[in-house]
CSV table of C-alpha atoms and ligand atoms in Angstrom, one decimal:
chain,number,residue,atom,x,y,z
A,396,UNK,CA,24.5,57.7,45.6
A,397,UNK,CA,23.9,61.3,46.1
A,398,UNK,CA,20.3,62.6,46.2
A,399,UNK,CA,20.8,64.4,42.9
A,400,UNK,CA,21.9,61.3,41.1
A,401,UNK,CA,19.0,59.4,42.6
A,402,UNK,CA,16.6,61.9,41.1
A,403,UNK,CA,18.6,61.8,37.8
A,404,UNK,CA,18.1,58.0,37.8
A,405,UNK,CA,14.3,58.7,38.0
A,406,UNK,CA,14.4,61.0,35.1
A,407,UNK,CA,14.6,64.3,36.8
A,408,UNK,CA,17.3,66.6,35.4
A,409,UNK,CA,19.3,68.9,37.7
A,410,UNK,CA,17.7,72.0,36.4
A,411,UNK,CA,14.2,70.8,37.5
A,412,UNK,CA,15.5,69.5,40.8
A,413,UNK,CA,17.2,72.8,41.6
A,414,UNK,CA,14.2,74.8,40.7
A,415,UNK,CA,12.0,72.5,42.9
A,416,UNK,CA,14.4,72.7,45.8
A,417,UNK,CA,14.5,76.5,45.7
A,418,UNK,CA,10.7,76.5,45.9
A,419,UNK,CA,10.7,73.9,48.7
A,420,UNK,CA,13.1,76.0,50.7
A,421,UNK,CA,10.6,78.8,50.8
A,422,UNK,CA,7.9,76.6,52.3
A,423,UNK,CA,9.5,75.5,55.6
A,424,UNK,CA,7.2,77.5,57.8
A,425,UNK,CA,4.0,76.3,56.0
A,426,UNK,CA,5.2,72.7,56.1
A,427,UNK,CA,5.9,73.0,59.8
A,428,UNK,CA,2.3,74.3,60.4
A,429,UNK,CA,1.0,71.3,58.4
A,430,UNK,CA,3.1,68.9,60.5
A,431,UNK,CA,1.6,70.5,63.6
A,432,UNK,CA,-1.9,69.9,62.5
A,433,UNK,CA,-1.0,66.3,61.6
A,434,UNK,CA,0.5,65.9,65.1
A,435,UNK,CA,-2.7,67.2,66.7
A,436,UNK,CA,-5.0,65.0,64.6
A,437,UNK,CA,-2.8,62.0,65.1
A,438,UNK,CA,-3.5,62.3,68.8
A,439,UNK,CA,-7.2,62.8,68.2
A,440,UNK,CA,-7.2,59.4,66.4
A,441,UNK,CA,-5.0,57.6,68.9
A,442,UNK,CA,-7.1,58.9,71.8
A,443,UNK,CA,-10.3,57.7,70.1
A,444,UNK,CA,-8.8,54.3,69.6
A,445,UNK,CA,-7.6,54.1,73.2
A,446,UNK,CA,-10.9,55.2,74.6
A,447,UNK,CA,-12.7,52.6,72.5
A,448,UNK,CA,-10.2,50.0,73.7
A,449,UNK,CA,-9.3,48.9,70.2
A,450,UNK,CA,-7.8,45.5,70.3
A,451,UNK,CA,-6.4,42.7,68.2
A,452,UNK,CA,-9.7,40.8,68.2
A,453,UNK,CA,-11.4,43.8,66.4
A,454,UNK,CA,-9.4,42.9,63.2
A,455,UNK,CA,-11.1,39.5,62.9
A,456,UNK,CA,-13.1,38.9,59.8
A,457,UNK,CA,-16.9,38.2,59.9
A,458,UNK,CA,-19.1,36.8,57.1
A,459,UNK,CA,-22.7,36.4,56.3
A,460,UNK,CA,-25.1,38.7,58.2
A,461,UNK,CA,-22.2,40.0,60.4
A,462,UNK,CA,-24.2,40.0,63.6
A,463,UNK,CA,-22.1,41.0,66.5
A,464,UNK,CA,-19.3,42.2,64.4
A,465,UNK,CA,-17.2,43.6,67.3
A,466,UNK,CA,-14.6,45.2,65.0
A,467,UNK,CA,-17.2,47.0,62.9
A,468,UNK,CA,-19.0,48.3,66.0
A,469,UNK,CA,-15.7,49.6,67.6
A,470,UNK,CA,-14.6,51.1,64.3
A,471,UNK,CA,-17.8,53.1,64.2
A,472,UNK,CA,-17.3,54.2,67.8
A,473,UNK,CA,-13.8,55.3,66.9
A,474,UNK,CA,-15.0,57.4,64.0
A,475,UNK,CA,-17.8,58.9,66.1
A,476,UNK,CA,-15.3,59.9,68.9
A,477,UNK,CA,-12.6,61.3,66.6
A,478,UNK,CA,-15.1,63.3,64.6
A,479,UNK,CA,-17.2,64.3,67.6
A,480,UNK,CA,-20.4,62.6,66.6
A,481,UNK,CA,-22.9,60.6,68.6
A,482,UNK,CA,-22.9,57.7,66.2
A,483,UNK,CA,-21.3,56.5,63.0
A,484,UNK,CA,-21.9,54.3,60.0
A,485,UNK,CA,-18.5,53.1,58.5
A,486,UNK,CA,-19.0,50.3,56.1
A,487,UNK,CA,-17.4,48.5,53.1
A,488,UNK,CA,-21.0,48.1,51.9
A,489,UNK,CA,-20.9,51.9,51.2
A,490,UNK,CA,-19.3,51.9,47.7
A,491,UNK,CA,-18.2,55.5,47.3
A,492,UNK,CA,-18.6,59.0,48.5
A,493,UNK,CA,-21.6,59.4,46.2
A,494,UNK,CA,-23.2,56.3,47.7
A,495,UNK,CA,-22.7,57.6,51.2
A,496,UNK,CA,-24.2,60.9,50.3
A,497,UNK,CA,-27.1,59.1,48.6
A,498,UNK,CA,-28.0,57.1,51.7
A,499,UNK,CA,-27.5,60.1,54.0
A,500,UNK,CA,-30.0,62.1,51.9
A,501,UNK,CA,-32.5,59.5,51.0
A,502,UNK,CA,-32.5,58.0,54.5
A,503,UNK,CA,-33.3,61.4,56.0
A,504,UNK,CA,-35.7,63.0,53.5
A,505,UNK,CA,-39.3,62.0,53.0
A,506,UNK,CA,-41.8,62.8,50.2
A,507,UNK,CA,-42.8,66.4,50.3
A,508,UNK,CA,-39.5,67.5,52.0
A,509,UNK,CA,-37.2,70.0,50.4
A,510,UNK,CA,-33.4,69.8,50.2
A,511,UNK,CA,-31.5,73.1,50.1
A,512,UNK,CA,-27.9,73.7,49.0
A,513,UNK,CA,-26.8,77.1,50.2
A,514,UNK,CA,-23.4,76.9,48.6
A,515,UNK,CA,-24.2,76.6,44.9
A,516,UNK,CA,-24.4,73.5,42.8
A,517,UNK,CA,-23.2,70.3,44.5
A,518,UNK,CA,-20.6,67.9,43.2
A,519,UNK,CA,-21.5,66.5,39.7
A,520,UNK,CA,-22.3,63.0,40.8
A,521,UNK,CA,-25.1,64.3,43.0
A,522,UNK,CA,-27.0,65.8,40.0
A,523,UNK,CA,-28.7,62.5,39.4
A,524,UNK,CA,-29.0,61.6,43.1
A,525,UNK,CA,-31.0,64.8,43.6
A,526,UNK,CA,-32.7,64.8,40.2
A,527,UNK,CA,-31.0,68.1,38.9
A,528,UNK,CA,-30.4,65.8,35.9
A,529,UNK,CA,-33.3,63.4,35.4
A,530,UNK,CA,-32.4,59.9,36.6
A,531,UNK,CA,-34.3,56.8,37.7
A,532,UNK,CA,-34.5,56.6,41.5
A,533,UNK,CA,-33.6,60.2,42.1
A,534,UNK,CA,-34.9,62.1,45.2
A,535,UNK,CA,-37.0,64.1,42.7
A,536,UNK,CA,-38.8,60.9,41.7
A,537,UNK,CA,-39.6,60.3,45.3
A,538,UNK,CA,-41.2,63.7,45.7
A,539,UNK,CA,-38.3,65.5,47.3
A,540,UNK,CA,-37.8,69.0,45.9
A,541,UNK,CA,-34.5,70.8,45.6
A,542,UNK,CA,-33.5,74.4,45.9
A,543,UNK,CA,-30.1,76.0,45.5
A,544,UNK,CA,-28.7,79.4,46.6
A,545,UNK,CA,-25.4,80.3,44.9
A,546,UNK,CA,-22.5,81.9,46.6
A,547,UNK,CA,-22.2,85.6,45.9
A,548,UNK,CA,-19.6,86.6,43.2
A,549,UNK,CA,-17.0,87.3,45.9
A,550,UNK,CA,-17.4,83.8,47.3
A,551,UNK,CA,-19.4,84.9,50.4
A,552,UNK,CA,-22.7,83.4,51.5
A,553,UNK,CA,-25.9,84.9,50.2
A,554,UNK,CA,-27.5,85.2,53.6
A,555,UNK,CA,-30.6,87.0,52.4
A,556,UNK,CA,-31.1,84.4,49.6
A,557,UNK,CA,-30.7,81.6,52.1
A,558,UNK,CA,-33.2,83.2,54.5
A,559,UNK,CA,-35.7,83.5,51.6
A,560,UNK,CA,-35.2,79.9,50.6
A,561,UNK,CA,-35.7,78.3,54.0
A,562,UNK,CA,-39.4,77.3,54.2
A,563,UNK,CA,-41.6,75.0,56.2
A,564,UNK,CA,-40.7,72.1,53.8
A,565,UNK,CA,-36.9,72.6,54.1
A,566,UNK,CA,-35.8,69.4,55.9
A,567,UNK,CA,-32.1,69.1,55.2
A,568,UNK,CA,-29.4,71.6,54.2
A,569,UNK,CA,-26.4,70.1,52.3
A,570,UNK,CA,-23.2,72.0,52.6
A,571,UNK,CA,-20.2,70.9,50.5
A,572,UNK,CA,-16.9,71.7,52.2
A,573,UNK,CA,-14.6,71.2,49.3
A,574,UNK,CA,-14.9,73.1,46.1
A,575,UNK,CA,-14.5,69.8,44.3
A,576,UNK,CA,-13.9,70.7,40.7
A,577,UNK,CA,-15.8,74.0,40.8
A,578,UNK,CA,-14.2,77.4,40.9
A,579,UNK,CA,-15.6,78.6,44.2
A,580,UNK,CA,-13.3,78.7,47.2
A,581,UNK,CA,-13.3,75.7,49.6
A,582,UNK,CA,-15.1,76.4,52.9
A,583,UNK,CA,-13.1,76.4,56.1
A,584,UNK,CA,-14.7,74.7,59.1
A,585,UNK,CA,-15.2,78.1,60.7
A,586,UNK,CA,-17.1,79.4,57.7
A,587,UNK,CA,-19.3,76.2,57.7
A,588,UNK,CA,-20.0,76.9,61.4
A,589,UNK,CA,-21.0,80.5,60.6
A,590,UNK,CA,-23.4,79.2,57.9
A,591,UNK,CA,-24.9,76.6,60.2
A,592,UNK,CA,-25.3,79.1,63.0
A,593,UNK,CA,-27.3,81.4,60.6
A,594,UNK,CA,-29.5,78.5,59.3
A,595,UNK,CA,-30.2,77.2,62.8
A,596,UNK,CA,-31.1,80.7,64.1
A,597,UNK,CA,-33.9,80.7,61.5
A,598,UNK,CA,-34.8,76.9,61.5
A,599,UNK,CA,-33.3,75.1,64.5
A,600,UNK,CA,-34.9,71.8,63.5
A,601,UNK,CA,-33.4,71.6,60.0
A,602,UNK,CA,-30.7,68.9,59.5
A,603,UNK,CA,-27.4,70.4,58.5
A,604,UNK,CA,-25.4,67.8,56.5
A,605,UNK,CA,-21.8,68.5,55.4
A,606,UNK,CA,-20.2,66.7,52.4
A,607,UNK,CA,-16.8,66.3,54.0
A,608,UNK,CA,-15.0,64.7,51.0
A,609,UNK,CA,-11.4,65.8,50.8
A,610,UNK,CA,-11.6,67.9,53.9
A,611,UNK,CA,-10.9,65.4,56.7
A,612,UNK,CA,-7.9,66.2,58.9
A,613,UNK,CA,-6.9,69.2,56.9
A,614,UNK,CA,-7.8,71.3,59.9
A,615,UNK,CA,-7.9,70.6,63.6
A,616,UNK,CA,-11.7,70.8,63.7
A,617,UNK,CA,-14.3,68.9,61.8
A,618,UNK,CA,-17.8,70.2,60.9
A,619,UNK,CA,-19.6,68.4,63.7
A,620,UNK,CA,-17.7,70.6,66.1
A,621,UNK,CA,-19.3,73.7,64.7
A,622,UNK,CA,-22.9,72.5,64.7
A,623,UNK,CA,-23.3,70.1,61.8
A,624,UNK,CA,-25.7,67.2,62.4
A,625,UNK,CA,-24.1,64.8,60.0
A,626,UNK,CA,-20.8,64.6,58.0
A,627,UNK,CA,-20.4,62.3,55.0
A,628,UNK,CA,-17.3,61.1,53.2
A,629,UNK,CA,-15.4,58.4,51.2
A,630,UNK,CA,-12.8,56.0,52.6
A,631,UNK,CA,-10.9,56.1,49.3
A,632,UNK,CA,-10.2,59.7,50.1
A,633,UNK,CA,-8.6,61.2,53.2
A,634,UNK,CA,-9.9,59.1,56.2
A,635,UNK,CA,-9.1,55.7,54.5
A,636,UNK,CA,-5.4,56.7,54.7
A,637,UNK,CA,-4.7,54.9,51.4
A,638,UNK,CA,-5.3,51.5,53.0
A,639,UNK,CA,-9.1,51.2,52.9
A,640,UNK,CA,-9.8,49.4,49.6
A,641,UNK,CA,-13.5,50.6,49.6
A,642,UNK,CA,-16.0,52.3,51.8
A,643,UNK,CA,-17.8,55.4,53.0
A,644,UNK,CA,-18.8,56.9,56.3
A,645,UNK,CA,-21.6,58.9,57.9
A,646,UNK,CA,-21.0,60.4,61.4
A,647,UNK,CA,-23.3,62.6,63.4
A,648,UNK,CA,-26.5,62.7,65.4
A,649,UNK,CA,-27.7,59.3,66.4
A,650,UNK,CA,-31.2,59.6,64.7
A,651,UNK,CA,-29.7,60.8,61.4
A,652,UNK,CA,-27.1,58.0,61.3
A,653,UNK,CA,-29.8,55.5,62.2
A,654,UNK,CA,-32.1,56.6,59.4
A,655,UNK,CA,-29.2,56.4,56.9
A,656,UNK,CA,-28.4,52.9,58.2
A,657,UNK,CA,-32.1,51.8,57.6
A,658,UNK,CA,-31.7,53.0,54.0
A,659,UNK,CA,-28.3,51.2,53.5
A,660,UNK,CA,-29.5,47.8,54.8
A,661,UNK,CA,-33.2,47.7,55.3
A,662,UNK,CA,-35.9,49.1,57.7
A,663,UNK,CA,-35.7,47.1,60.9
A,664,UNK,CA,-32.1,45.9,60.2
A,665,UNK,CA,-30.1,49.2,60.2
A,666,UNK,CA,-26.6,48.9,61.7
A,667,UNK,CA,-27.2,45.4,63.1
A,668,UNK,CA,-26.2,43.7,59.9
A,669,UNK,CA,-23.2,44.0,57.5
A,670,UNK,CA,-20.2,41.7,57.7
A,671,UNK,CA,-16.8,43.5,57.6
A,672,UNK,CA,-15.3,40.7,55.5
A,673,UNK,CA,-11.8,41.1,57.0
A,674,UNK,CA,-11.5,44.8,56.1
A,675,UNK,CA,-11.5,46.1,59.6
A,676,UNK,CA,-7.8,46.1,60.1
A,677,UNK,CA,-7.3,48.2,56.9
A,678,UNK,CA,-10.0,50.6,58.1
A,679,UNK,CA,-8.5,51.1,61.5
A,680,UNK,CA,-4.9,51.3,60.2
A,681,UNK,CA,-5.9,53.6,57.4
A,682,UNK,CA,-7.7,56.0,59.8
A,683,UNK,CA,-4.6,55.9,62.0
A,684,UNK,CA,-2.4,56.9,59.1
A,685,UNK,CA,-4.8,59.4,57.7
A,686,UNK,CA,-3.5,62.6,59.5
A,687,UNK,CA,0.0,62.1,58.1
A,688,UNK,CA,-1.2,61.0,54.7
A,689,UNK,CA,-3.3,64.2,54.5
A,690,UNK,CA,-0.3,66.2,55.5
A,691,UNK,CA,1.8,64.8,52.7
A,692,UNK,CA,-1.0,65.5,50.2
A,693,UNK,CA,-1.3,69.1,51.5
A,694,UNK,CA,2.5,69.6,51.1
A,695,UNK,CA,2.3,68.4,47.6
A,696,UNK,CA,-0.6,70.7,46.7
A,697,UNK,CA,1.2,73.7,48.2
A,698,UNK,CA,4.5,72.7,46.5
A,699,UNK,CA,2.7,72.5,43.1
A,700,UNK,CA,0.9,75.8,43.6
A,701,UNK,CA,4.2,77.6,44.3
A,702,UNK,CA,6.1,76.0,41.4
A,703,UNK,CA,3.4,76.7,38.8
A,704,UNK,CA,2.5,80.1,40.1
A,705,UNK,CA,6.2,81.2,40.0
A,706,UNK,CA,6.2,80.0,36.3
A,707,UNK,CA,3.3,82.4,35.6
A,708,UNK,CA,0.3,80.0,35.6
A,709,UNK,CA,-2.9,80.6,37.4
A,710,UNK,CA,-3.3,78.3,40.5
A,711,UNK,CA,-6.3,77.7,42.8
A,712,UNK,CA,-5.8,77.9,45.7
A,713,UNK,CA,-2.9,80.3,45.1
A,714,UNK,CA,0.6,79.9,46.6
A,715,UNK,CA,0.0,81.6,49.9
A,716,UNK,CA,-3.7,81.2,50.9
A,717,UNK,CA,-4.8,78.9,53.7
A,718,UNK,CA,-6.0,75.4,52.7
A,719,UNK,CA,-9.2,73.6,53.6
A,720,UNK,CA,-9.0,70.6,51.2
A,721,UNK,CA,-6.3,68.7,49.3
A,722,UNK,CA,-7.3,69.7,45.7
A,723,UNK,CA,-5.0,71.8,43.6
A,724,UNK,CA,-6.0,73.3,40.2
A,725,UNK,CA,-3.4,74.7,37.8
A,726,UNK,CA,-4.6,76.5,34.6
A,727,UNK,CA,-2.2,76.0,31.8
A,728,UNK,CA,-4.2,77.6,28.9
A,729,UNK,CA,-2.9,74.9,26.5
A,730,UNK,CA,-3.9,71.3,25.9
A,731,UNK,CA,-0.3,70.1,25.4
A,732,UNK,CA,0.6,71.3,28.9
A,733,UNK,CA,-2.3,69.5,30.5
A,734,UNK,CA,-1.3,66.3,28.8
A,735,UNK,CA,2.4,66.8,29.7
A,736,UNK,CA,1.5,67.4,33.3
A,737,UNK,CA,-0.6,64.3,33.5
A,738,UNK,CA,2.1,62.2,31.8
A,739,UNK,CA,4.5,63.3,34.5
A,740,UNK,CA,2.2,62.4,37.3
A,741,UNK,CA,1.7,58.9,35.7
A,742,UNK,CA,5.4,58.4,35.1
A,743,UNK,CA,6.2,59.0,38.8
A,744,UNK,CA,3.7,56.4,40.1
A,745,UNK,CA,4.6,53.2,41.9
A,746,UNK,CA,1.9,51.4,39.9
A,747,UNK,CA,1.4,51.5,36.1
A,748,UNK,CA,4.2,54.0,35.6
A,749,UNK,CA,4.9,52.5,32.2
A,750,UNK,CA,1.4,53.5,31.0
A,751,UNK,CA,1.0,56.7,28.9
A,752,UNK,CA,-2.3,58.5,29.7
A,753,UNK,CA,-4.2,59.9,26.7
A,754,UNK,CA,-7.3,62.0,26.5
A,755,UNK,CA,-10.5,60.2,25.8
A,756,UNK,CA,-14.3,60.8,25.7
A,757,UNK,CA,-15.8,59.7,29.0
A,758,UNK,CA,-19.5,59.3,29.8
A,759,UNK,CA,-20.9,62.4,31.5
A,760,UNK,CA,-18.2,64.8,30.2
A,761,UNK,CA,-18.6,67.2,27.3
A,762,UNK,CA,-14.9,67.1,26.3
A,763,UNK,CA,-12.2,64.5,26.2
A,764,UNK,CA,-10.6,64.0,29.6
A,765,UNK,CA,-7.0,62.9,30.5
A,766,UNK,CA,-6.5,61.1,33.7
A,767,UNK,CA,-3.3,60.1,35.5
A,768,UNK,CA,-3.5,57.6,38.3
A,769,UNK,CA,-1.0,55.0,39.3
A,770,UNK,CA,-2.9,53.8,42.3
A,771,UNK,CA,-2.9,50.8,44.6
A,772,UNK,CA,-6.7,51.2,45.0
A,773,UNK,CA,-8.6,51.8,41.8
A,774,UNK,CA,-9.9,55.4,41.6
A,775,UNK,CA,-8.4,56.3,44.9
A,776,UNK,CA,-7.9,60.0,45.0
A,777,UNK,CA,-5.9,60.2,48.2
A,778,UNK,CA,-3.2,58.6,46.1
A,779,UNK,CA,-1.4,61.0,43.7
A,780,UNK,CA,-3.7,61.5,40.8
A,781,UNK,CA,-4.6,64.2,38.2
A,782,UNK,CA,-7.1,64.8,35.6
A,783,UNK,CA,-7.8,67.5,33.1
A,784,UNK,CA,-10.7,68.1,30.6
A,785,UNK,CA,-9.3,69.0,27.2
A,786,UNK,CA,-11.2,72.2,26.9
A,787,UNK,CA,-10.5,75.9,27.8
A,788,UNK,CA,-9.2,77.1,30.1
A,789,UNK,CA,-7.1,73.9,30.0
A,790,UNK,CA,-6.9,73.4,33.7
A,791,UNK,CA,-5.6,70.3,35.5
A,792,UNK,CA,-6.9,69.2,38.9
A,793,UNK,CA,-4.7,67.1,41.1
A,794,UNK,CA,-4.7,65.7,44.6
A,795,UNK,CA,-3.3,63.2,46.9
A,796,UNK,CA,0.0,61.5,47.5
A,797,UNK,CA,0.3,58.9,50.2
A,798,UNK,CA,3.7,60.3,51.1
A,799,UNK,CA,5.1,63.8,50.6
A,800,UNK,CA,8.2,62.3,48.8
A,801,UNK,CA,6.0,60.7,46.2
A,802,UNK,CA,3.9,63.9,45.7
A,803,UNK,CA,7.2,65.8,45.3
A,804,UNK,CA,8.5,63.3,42.8
A,805,UNK,CA,5.3,63.5,40.8
A,806,UNK,CA,5.3,67.3,40.7
A,807,UNK,CA,8.9,67.4,39.7
A,808,UNK,CA,8.2,64.8,37.0
A,809,UNK,CA,5.3,66.9,35.7
A,810,UNK,CA,7.7,69.9,35.4
A,811,UNK,CA,10.2,67.7,33.7
A,812,UNK,CA,7.7,66.7,31.1
A,813,UNK,CA,6.6,70.3,30.5
A,814,UNK,CA,10.3,71.3,30.2
A,815,UNK,CA,11.0,68.5,27.7
A,816,UNK,CA,8.0,69.5,25.6
A,817,UNK,CA,9.3,73.1,25.5
A,818,UNK,CA,6.2,74.4,27.4
A,819,UNK,CA,8.1,76.1,30.2
A,820,UNK,CA,11.4,77.9,30.7
A,821,UNK,CA,13.2,77.5,33.9
B,245,PLP,C1,-15.3,62.8,45.5
B,245,PLP,C2,-16.4,63.6,46.0
B,245,PLP,C3,-17.7,63.1,46.0
B,245,PLP,C4,-18.1,61.8,45.5
B,245,PLP,O1,-17.3,60.7,46.0
B,245,PLP,P1,-17.0,59.4,45.0
B,245,PLP,O2,-16.3,58.5,46.0
B,245,PLP,O3,-16.2,59.9,43.9
B,245,PLP,O4,-18.3,58.9,44.6
B,245,PLP,C5,-18.7,64.0,46.5
B,245,PLP,N1,-18.4,65.2,46.9
B,245,PLP,C6,-17.2,65.7,46.9
B,245,PLP,C7,-17.0,67.1,47.4
B,245,PLP,C8,-16.1,65.0,46.4
B,245,PLP,O5,-14.9,65.5,46.4
């Protein structure tokens, strides 16, 4: 069968395919640069695994307390080496990115301390962790105060505002790398370095933590290489490579990681307990695959940006700017288009392709949300997934794709659905 017929058998008409191929043709140079970053990061991971002498025995399962879980300890050494930290906590007992951030923050902050976000409001799920929204067990309930300095309207750091907000109680500065679902630009690792340099020049003792979600392996450098004390992320995003079925990580300064570990398990226990339950192989193998998986997701994001920008829609990041995370936003201006887009992503999935996503009211959201995810791991956003709140400006956020070919099919299918609904002209 010819390629065109193969796509046709998947439901992609020749008009959509040709439009997509024309766009793809213009992206050769950018794709080559992404492949080079993946090549570099692939060696970073292999080198860390070789230096830590990863071996077959490290894939063995442990149960119960998990004392002397060799695989777990070596996995943490691999993360520490690859991300340039002194120590790491990489556990299936960390349930999500939010949980990892919660233990990093609550493990390192004490009553009377202040937390500062110098890059605007953090990711939504941290509102209740911090106490921006009242919640039982928040840092606020434990006497930790919070201060925030927004980015300036042009997206730059408000250095004077940050200087004025650093005080004798400031203990930890939380820097979110990815824009998440906000409208600000994502921070490059170099920009994070600039910010940390400024903060440390005023308060060298303050802990600089980076929320690294969605950023891992997008660049050759990670934030610990530019002065961060701690990086935190989720294993069902980039570094799990699609294979980790659960988990989160904290990598960085030994004392910071240790305090987080005492919070995760118990004071006195720390990193010594926590059985890996047979998940080590998935964690190692997922980390090994992560650089190429991230490359596929990045290609998909750039492909979508170029397709939808050329059709006249607003895309963030735009078709040409440099990338520092894997999230792509497309503003459609119409609810029908958001729905058609998500239906396309769902229809191209390997899992649950027969399901039709519909908008629904979700807890914590002020408008119905439509979500498309045909994932092997529930909620995994390194797999191709999209969601859009049904409210102006009718934007859809999408990310992931374990392979470039799947991301490509998903985006072509989204375009197919928009075309069929009469919402675009090709
Ligand atoms: C996804 C994400 C989180 C939270 O991770 P969950 O696994 O969804 O809890 C926090 N910060 C950023 C920037 C994220 O992208």
